[in-house]
Amino acid sequence: MSHSSTGGPAEGDTFDAGAGSILRQPKAVWATAGASVVAFMGIGLVDPILPSIAQGLQATPSQVSLLFTSYFLITAIAMLVTGFVSSRIGGKKTLLVGLALVVVFAALAGTSGSVGELVGFRAGWGLGNALFVSTALAVIVGAAAGGSAAAILLYESALGLGMACGPLLGALLGNASWRYPFFGTAALMAVGFLCITAFLKEQPKPARKTSILDPIKALGHGGLASAAVSAFFYNYTFFTILAFTPFVLNMTPYKSGAVFFAWGVLLALFSVIVAPRMQARFGSLKVLGGSLVLLAVDVLVLGYGSHTAAIVCTILSGAFIGVNNTVYTELALGVSDAPRPVASAGYNFVRWFAAAAAPYFAPKIEEWTDIHVPFVVAAVTAVLGAVVVWVRRNALTHEAEELEPVHASEDGVSVFAN
């Protein structure tokens, strides 16, 4: 895939193309990554204030958890549209449309008078986030110095930082009112809108326009489909932790925010620093399979342990999630020969359905059984993710059996060597 399909380095940006350092990037990349941090903050923002929202809007945990379900359900469906839109109006305009939608719907979420309104506004927020996040990855991969290795690490850094800061911001603002974090996100995304407008030059449109069905067709590749199915099971576990655990911990916004901030810090450190080193030593598939099994054990202890054990295991899960996120991202972008934005859209289309399902089913399962069973289900799905990796390892080895440092390919976008 050429730079033209993702938007190469903008003219006028000065950087050492051979540096390969994650820190030596053009301004356009930093602007996009900075806005990405805020976009990912929006995912964990509501974590510390879920109990407060339930109390303020007189809603049950399962009703409030629909904030995640509506958000990710729309995000999943929108993945089929993102490439269609960006290939026609360009990367920059797609980013700005996504940011504008987030600003509008985040602000509206803060004015909600019922949980139904809030869920609806979060759905609109999810559409904006889908347009922004999927396009941001393509822009960063295309424009970053050092090839896709630096780009993916930069993207994962933004994800980790956003995941860490989201609960912290939610706690600081939400302690006064559950409405303030939504207004705060709208303001930050407006700043991101201005930064993208100022620093990101218009991205070249790809030679071929993407159809809505292209991401589905890309899933016909066995390796990409295997990565997506495994990530589906993993994401169910991930978002059981993210959306259901706050009700189990039942802490004040400040304390809950501190727990998920520590969780996010581990996520960031392990995704950016630990995961690449483990991959280089053991190979991506062994690292991913082992991390998924350890996550399953962690979730079981979280569900059956004491309150202190639940806090420790919630924080510790960030380490496993950080490793998994990095490996899955690389698999999705490198395992097939589909253009990266198309492969990413197909992969995300599948996995985000689990992110929509977990917040809905976890509290429902608790209502039907007890508070422990949702974590048993989450542990089983993590193991299923590892089973898919093991059973389909031959389809996945094209990219990742023994992942070594990334080498530049002829088209300037890096490939992963076995």
Coordinates of C-alpha atoms in Angstrom, one line a residue:
M1 CA 0.0 0.0 0.0
S2 CA 1.4 3.4 -0.9
H3 CA 1.5 6.4 1.2
S4 CA -1.3 7.9 -0.9
S5 CA -3.8 5.6 0.6
T6 CA -3.2 6.7 4.1
G7 CA -1.7 10.2 3.5
G8 CA 2.0 10.5 3.6
P9 CA 4.1 13.1 5.5
A10 CA 2.7 16.5 4.9
E11 CA 4.8 18.8 2.8
G12 CA 6.7 21.4 4.8
D13 CA 7.0 19.2 7.9
T14 CA 10.7 18.7 8.8
F15 CA 11.9 15.5 10.5
D16 CA 14.6 13.0 10.1
A17 CA 13.0 10.2 8.1
G18 CA 15.5 7.7 9.2
A19 CA 15.4 8.5 12.8
G20 CA 12.8 5.8 13.6
S21 CA 12.2 7.4 17.0
I22 CA 8.7 7.6 18.3
L23 CA 9.5 11.1 19.5
R24 CA 10.7 12.6 16.2
Q25 CA 7.5 13.1 14.4
P26 CA 6.0 15.9 12.2
K27 CA 3.5 18.3 13.8
A28 CA 0.6 16.7 11.9
V29 CA 1.3 13.4 13.6
W30 CA 1.4 14.9 17.1
A31 CA -1.8 16.8 16.5
T32 CA -3.5 13.6 15.4
A33 CA -2.1 11.6 18.2
G34 CA -3.1 14.3 20.7
A35 CA -6.6 14.3 19.5
S36 CA -6.5 10.5 19.7
V37 CA -5.7 10.7 23.4
V38 CA -8.8 12.7 24.0
A39 CA -10.9 10.3 21.8
F40 CA -9.7 7.3 23.9
M41 CA -10.4 9.3 27.1
G42 CA -14.0 9.2 26.1
I43 CA -14.1 5.4 26.4
G44 CA -13.1 5.2 30.1
L45 CA -14.4 8.6 31.0
V46 CA -17.7 7.3 32.4
D47 CA -16.1 4.5 34.4
P48 CA -15.8 6.4 37.8
I49 CA -19.2 8.0 37.4
L50 CA -21.3 5.0 36.4
P51 CA -22.7 4.6 39.9
S52 CA -23.3 8.4 40.1
I53 CA -25.1 8.4 36.7
A54 CA -27.3 5.5 37.9
Q55 CA -28.1 7.5 41.1
G56 CA -28.6 10.8 39.3
L57 CA -30.9 9.4 36.6
Q58 CA -32.5 6.8 38.8
A59 CA -31.4 4.0 36.6
T60 CA -30.2 0.4 37.1
P61 CA -26.7 -0.8 36.4
S62 CA -27.8 -2.7 33.3
Q63 CA -29.5 0.5 32.0
V64 CA -26.4 2.6 32.7
S65 CA -24.2 0.0 31.1
L66 CA -26.1 0.7 27.8
L67 CA -23.8 3.8 27.6
F68 CA -21.1 1.4 26.4
T69 CA -23.4 -0.8 24.4
S70 CA -24.9 2.0 22.3
Y71 CA -21.5 3.6 21.9
F72 CA -19.7 0.5 20.6
L73 CA -22.6 -0.9 18.7
I74 CA -22.7 2.2 16.5
T75 CA -18.9 2.2 16.4
A76 CA -18.9 -1.3 15.1
I77 CA -21.4 -0.6 12.3
A78 CA -19.7 2.7 11.5
M79 CA -16.5 0.8 10.8
L80 CA -18.1 -0.2 7.4
V81 CA -18.6 3.5 6.6
T82 CA -15.3 5.0 7.7
G83 CA -13.3 3.9 4.7
F84 CA -16.1 4.7 2.3
V85 CA -16.2 8.3 3.7
S86 CA -12.5 8.9 4.0
S87 CA -11.7 7.6 0.5
R88 CA -14.1 10.2 -0.9
I89 CA -13.6 13.3 1.2
G90 CA -10.0 12.6 2.4
G91 CA -8.4 11.9 5.8
K92 CA -8.4 15.4 7.2
K93 CA -12.1 16.1 6.5
T94 CA -13.1 12.7 7.9
L95 CA -11.1 13.4 11.1
L96 CA -12.8 16.8 11.4
V97 CA -16.3 15.4 10.8
G98 CA -15.7 12.8 13.5
L99 CA -14.4 15.3 16.0
A100 CA -17.3 17.7 15.3
L101 CA -19.8 14.9 16.0
V102 CA -18.0 14.0 19.3
V103 CA -18.1 17.6 20.4
V104 CA -21.8 18.0 19.7
F105 CA -22.9 14.7 21.2
A106 CA -20.6 14.8 24.2
A107 CA -22.0 18.2 25.0
L108 CA -25.6 17.0 24.5
A109 CA -24.9 14.0 26.8
G110 CA -24.1 16.4 29.6
T111 CA -27.6 17.9 29.2
S112 CA -29.5 14.5 29.3
G113 CA -32.6 14.4 31.4
S114 CA -33.0 10.6 31.3
V115 CA -30.8 7.5 30.8
G116 CA -32.5 7.0 27.4
E117 CA -31.4 10.4 26.2
L118 CA -27.9 9.7 27.5
V119 CA -27.7 6.4 25.7
G120 CA -28.9 8.0 22.5
F121 CA -26.3 10.8 22.7
R122 CA -23.6 8.2 23.4
A123 CA -24.6 6.5 20.2
G124 CA -24.0 9.7 18.2
W125 CA -20.7 10.1 20.1
G126 CA -19.8 6.5 19.0
L127 CA -20.3 7.4 15.3
G128 CA -18.0 10.4 15.6
N129 CA -15.4 8.4 17.4
A130 CA -15.5 5.6 14.8
L131 CA -14.9 8.1 12.0
F132 CA -12.0 9.7 13.9
V133 CA -10.2 6.8 15.5
S134 CA -10.1 4.5 12.4
T135 CA -8.9 7.4 10.2
A136 CA -6.4 8.6 12.8
L137 CA -4.6 5.3 12.8
A138 CA -4.3 5.4 9.0
V139 CA -3.1 9.0 9.1
I140 CA -0.5 8.2 11.8
V141 CA 0.7 5.1 10.0
G142 CA 1.1 7.0 6.8
A143 CA 2.7 10.2 8.1
A144 CA 4.8 8.9 11.0
A145 CA 8.6 8.9 10.8
G146 CA 10.2 5.5 11.3
G147 CA 7.5 3.4 9.5
S148 CA 4.6 1.5 11.0
A149 CA 6.6 0.3 14.0
A150 CA 6.9 3.9 15.4
A151 CA 3.3 4.6 14.2
I152 CA 1.7 1.7 16.0
L153 CA 3.6 2.4 19.2
L154 CA 2.6 6.1 19.0
Y155 CA -1.0 5.0 18.4
E156 CA -0.9 2.6 21.3
S157 CA 0.7 5.3 23.5
A158 CA -2.2 7.6 22.7
L159 CA -4.6 4.7 23.5
G160 CA -2.9 4.0 26.8
L161 CA -2.6 7.6 27.8
G162 CA -6.3 8.2 26.9
M163 CA -7.4 5.1 28.8
A164 CA -5.4 6.3 31.8
C165 CA -6.5 9.9 31.8
G166 CA -10.2 9.3 31.0
P167 CA -11.1 7.8 34.4
L168 CA -9.0 10.4 36.1
L169 CA -10.8 13.3 34.3
G170 CA -14.1 11.5 34.9
A171 CA -13.3 11.3 38.6
L172 CA -12.1 14.9 39.0
L173 CA -15.0 16.5 37.2
G174 CA -17.6 13.9 38.1
N175 CA -17.1 14.3 41.8
A176 CA -18.9 17.6 41.5
S177 CA -21.5 16.4 39.0
W178 CA -21.8 13.4 36.6
R179 CA -22.5 15.9 33.8
Y180 CA -19.2 17.8 33.9
P181 CA -17.0 15.0 32.4
F182 CA -19.2 15.1 29.2
F183 CA -18.8 18.9 28.9
G184 CA -15.1 18.6 29.6
T185 CA -14.7 16.0 26.8
A186 CA -16.6 18.2 24.4
A187 CA -14.2 21.1 25.2
L188 CA -11.1 19.0 24.8
M189 CA -12.3 17.6 21.5
A190 CA -13.0 21.1 20.3
V191 CA -9.3 21.9 21.0
G192 CA -8.4 18.7 19.1
F193 CA -10.5 20.0 16.2
L194 CA -8.6 23.3 16.1
C195 CA -5.2 21.4 16.2
I196 CA -6.1 19.1 13.3
T197 CA -7.3 22.1 11.4
A198 CA -4.1 24.0 12.0
F199 CA -1.4 21.4 11.7
L200 CA -2.7 18.6 9.5
K201 CA -2.5 19.3 5.8
E202 CA -5.1 17.7 3.5
Q203 CA -4.3 14.0 3.0
P204 CA -4.1 12.6 -0.5
K205 CA -7.1 10.5 -1.4
P206 CA -6.4 6.9 -2.3
A207 CA -6.4 6.0 -6.0
R208 CA -9.3 3.6 -5.5
K209 CA -12.4 4.5 -3.5
T210 CA -13.4 2.1 -0.8
S211 CA -16.8 0.5 -0.9
I212 CA -18.9 -0.3 2.2
L213 CA -18.5 -4.0 1.6
D214 CA -14.7 -3.9 1.2
P215 CA -14.1 -4.5 5.0
I216 CA -16.4 -7.5 4.9
K217 CA -14.6 -8.9 1.8
A218 CA -11.3 -8.4 3.6
L219 CA -12.5 -10.8 6.3
G220 CA -12.4 -13.5 3.7
H221 CA -8.7 -13.7 4.4
G222 CA -8.3 -16.5 6.9
G223 CA -5.6 -14.8 9.0
L224 CA -7.5 -11.5 9.3
A225 CA -10.8 -13.4 10.2
S226 CA -8.9 -15.4 12.8
A227 CA -7.5 -12.3 14.4
A228 CA -10.9 -10.6 14.4
V229 CA -12.7 -13.6 16.0
S230 CA -10.0 -14.0 18.6
A231 CA -10.2 -10.3 19.3
F232 CA -14.0 -10.5 19.6
F233 CA -13.7 -13.0 22.5
Y234 CA -10.9 -10.9 24.1
N235 CA -12.9 -7.7 23.8
Y236 CA -15.8 -9.3 25.7
T237 CA -13.4 -9.9 28.6
F238 CA -11.9 -6.4 28.3
F239 CA -15.2 -4.6 28.4
T240 CA -16.6 -6.7 31.2
I241 CA -13.7 -5.3 33.2
L242 CA -14.2 -1.8 32.0
A243 CA -18.0 -1.5 32.2
F244 CA -19.0 -3.9 35.0
T245 CA -16.2 -3.7 37.5
P246 CA -17.0 -0.1 38.7
F247 CA -20.3 -1.5 40.1
V248 CA -18.6 -4.3 41.8
L249 CA -15.9 -2.1 43.4
N250 CA -18.7 0.4 44.4
M251 CA -16.2 3.2 45.2
T252 CA -16.4 7.0 45.2
P253 CA -15.6 8.7 41.9
Y254 CA -12.1 9.7 43.2
K255 CA -11.2 6.2 44.4
S256 CA -12.6 4.5 41.3
G257 CA -10.8 7.1 39.1
A258 CA -7.5 6.3 40.9
V259 CA -8.0 2.6 40.3
F260 CA -8.6 3.0 36.6
F261 CA -5.9 5.5 36.3
A262 CA -3.4 3.0 37.6
W263 CA -5.0 0.4 35.3
G264 CA -4.5 2.8 32.3
V265 CA -0.9 3.5 33.3
L266 CA -0.1 -0.2 33.2
L267 CA -2.0 -0.6 29.9
A268 CA 0.2 2.2 28.4
L269 CA 3.5 0.9 29.7
F270 CA 2.9 -2.7 28.7
S271 CA 1.5 -1.8 25.2
V272 CA 4.4 0.5 24.3
I273 CA 7.4 -0.8 26.3
V274 CA 6.8 -4.4 27.4
A275 CA 4.9 -5.9 24.5
P276 CA 7.5 -5.2 21.8
R277 CA 10.3 -6.7 23.9
M278 CA 8.2 -9.8 24.7
Q279 CA 7.3 -10.2 21.1
A280 CA 10.9 -10.0 20.0
R281 CA 11.9 -12.7 22.5
F282 CA 9.0 -15.2 22.4
G283 CA 7.1 -14.4 19.2
S284 CA 3.7 -12.6 18.9
L285 CA 1.4 -15.6 19.0
K286 CA 3.0 -17.1 22.1
V287 CA 2.9 -13.7 23.9
L288 CA -0.8 -13.2 22.9
G289 CA -1.9 -16.7 23.9
G290 CA -0.1 -16.5 27.2
S291 CA -1.4 -13.1 28.0
L292 CA -5.0 -14.1 27.3
V293 CA -4.7 -17.1 29.6
L294 CA -3.2 -14.9 32.4
L295 CA -6.0 -12.4 31.8
A296 CA -8.5 -15.2 32.3
V297 CA -6.9 -16.2 35.7
D298 CA -6.8 -12.5 36.7
V299 CA -10.5 -12.0 35.9
L300 CA -11.5 -15.1 38.0
V301 CA -9.6 -13.8 41.0
L302 CA -11.2 -10.4 40.4
G303 CA -14.6 -12.0 40.5
Y304 CA -14.1 -14.3 43.5
G305 CA -11.5 -12.5 45.6
S306 CA -11.9 -10.0 48.4
H307 CA -12.5 -6.3 47.7
T308 CA -8.8 -5.6 47.9
A309 CA -8.0 -8.5 45.5
A310 CA -10.6 -7.1 43.1
I311 CA -8.9 -3.7 43.1
V312 CA -5.4 -5.3 42.6
C313 CA -6.7 -7.5 39.8
T314 CA -8.5 -4.7 38.1
I315 CA -5.3 -2.7 38.0
L316 CA -3.2 -5.7 37.0
S317 CA -5.6 -6.5 34.1
G318 CA -4.3 -3.3 32.4
A319 CA -0.9 -5.0 31.9
F320 CA -2.5 -8.0 30.0
I321 CA -4.8 -5.7 28.1
G322 CA -1.9 -3.5 27.0
V323 CA 0.1 -6.5 25.6
N324 CA -3.0 -7.8 23.9
N325 CA -3.9 -4.5 22.3
T326 CA -0.5 -4.1 20.7
V327 CA -0.3 -7.6 19.3
Y328 CA -3.9 -7.5 18.0
T329 CA -3.3 -4.2 16.3
E330 CA -0.2 -5.5 14.5
L331 CA -2.0 -8.7 13.5
A332 CA -4.9 -6.8 12.0
L333 CA -2.7 -4.4 10.1
G334 CA -0.1 -7.0 8.9
V335 CA -1.6 -10.4 8.5
S336 CA -3.5 -9.9 5.2
D337 CA -2.7 -8.1 1.9
A338 CA -5.7 -5.8 2.2
P339 CA -5.0 -2.1 2.4
R340 CA -4.5 -1.2 6.1
P341 CA -7.5 1.0 6.5
V342 CA -9.7 -1.7 5.0
A343 CA -8.2 -4.5 7.1
S344 CA -8.5 -2.4 10.2
A345 CA -12.2 -1.6 9.5
G346 CA -13.1 -5.3 8.9
Y347 CA -11.2 -6.3 12.1
N348 CA -12.8 -3.5 14.2
F349 CA -16.3 -4.3 12.8
V350 CA -16.1 -7.7 14.3
R351 CA -14.4 -7.0 17.6
W352 CA -16.5 -3.9 18.6
F353 CA -19.6 -6.0 18.7
A354 CA -18.2 -7.8 21.7
A355 CA -17.5 -4.4 23.3
A356 CA -21.2 -3.6 22.8
A357 CA -22.3 -7.0 24.1
A358 CA -20.3 -7.2 27.3
P359 CA -21.6 -4.1 29.1
Y360 CA -25.1 -5.3 28.4
F361 CA -24.8 -8.9 29.3
A362 CA -22.5 -8.7 32.3
P363 CA -25.1 -6.9 34.6
K364 CA -27.9 -9.0 33.1
I365 CA -26.0 -12.2 34.0
E366 CA -25.5 -10.9 37.5
E367 CA -29.3 -10.4 37.7
W368 CA -30.0 -13.9 36.5
T369 CA -27.3 -15.6 38.7
D370 CA -24.9 -13.8 41.1
I371 CA -22.1 -11.3 41.0
H372 CA -19.4 -13.9 40.3
V373 CA -20.7 -15.5 37.1
P374 CA -20.1 -12.5 34.8
F375 CA -16.4 -12.8 35.6
V376 CA -16.5 -16.6 34.9
V377 CA -18.0 -15.8 31.5
A378 CA -15.3 -13.2 30.9
A379 CA -12.6 -15.7 31.8
V380 CA -14.0 -18.3 29.4
T381 CA -14.1 -15.7 26.6
A382 CA -10.4 -14.8 27.2
V383 CA -9.5 -18.5 27.0
L384 CA -11.6 -18.9 23.8
G385 CA -9.5 -16.0 22.4
A386 CA -6.4 -17.9 23.2
V387 CA -7.8 -21.2 21.7
V388 CA -8.6 -19.4 18.4
V389 CA -4.9 -18.1 18.3
W390 CA -3.7 -21.7 18.9
V391 CA -6.0 -23.5 16.5
R392 CA -5.5 -20.8 13.8
R393 CA -1.8 -20.3 14.3
N394 CA -0.9 -21.4 10.8
A395 CA -3.2 -18.7 9.3
L396 CA -1.7 -16.1 11.7
T397 CA 2.0 -17.1 11.2
H398 CA 2.2 -15.1 8.0
E399 CA 2.7 -12.1 10.1
A400 CA 3.5 -13.0 13.6
E401 CA 4.9 -16.4 14.6
E402 CA 8.3 -15.0 15.5
L403 CA 7.9 -11.3 15.2
E404 CA 11.2 -9.4 15.0
P405 CA 12.0 -5.7 14.6
V406 CA 10.1 -4.1 11.8
H407 CA 11.9 -3.6 8.5
A408 CA 11.0 -1.0 5.9
S409 CA 9.3 -2.3 2.8
E410 CA 9.7 -0.9 -0.7
D411 CA 6.6 1.2 -0.5
G412 CA 7.8 3.0 2.6
V413 CA 5.3 1.3 4.9
S414 CA 6.9 -1.3 7.1
V415 CA 6.2 -5.0 7.1
F416 CA 6.7 -7.5 9.9
A417 CA 9.4 -10.1 9.4
N418 CA 9.1 -13.7 10.6

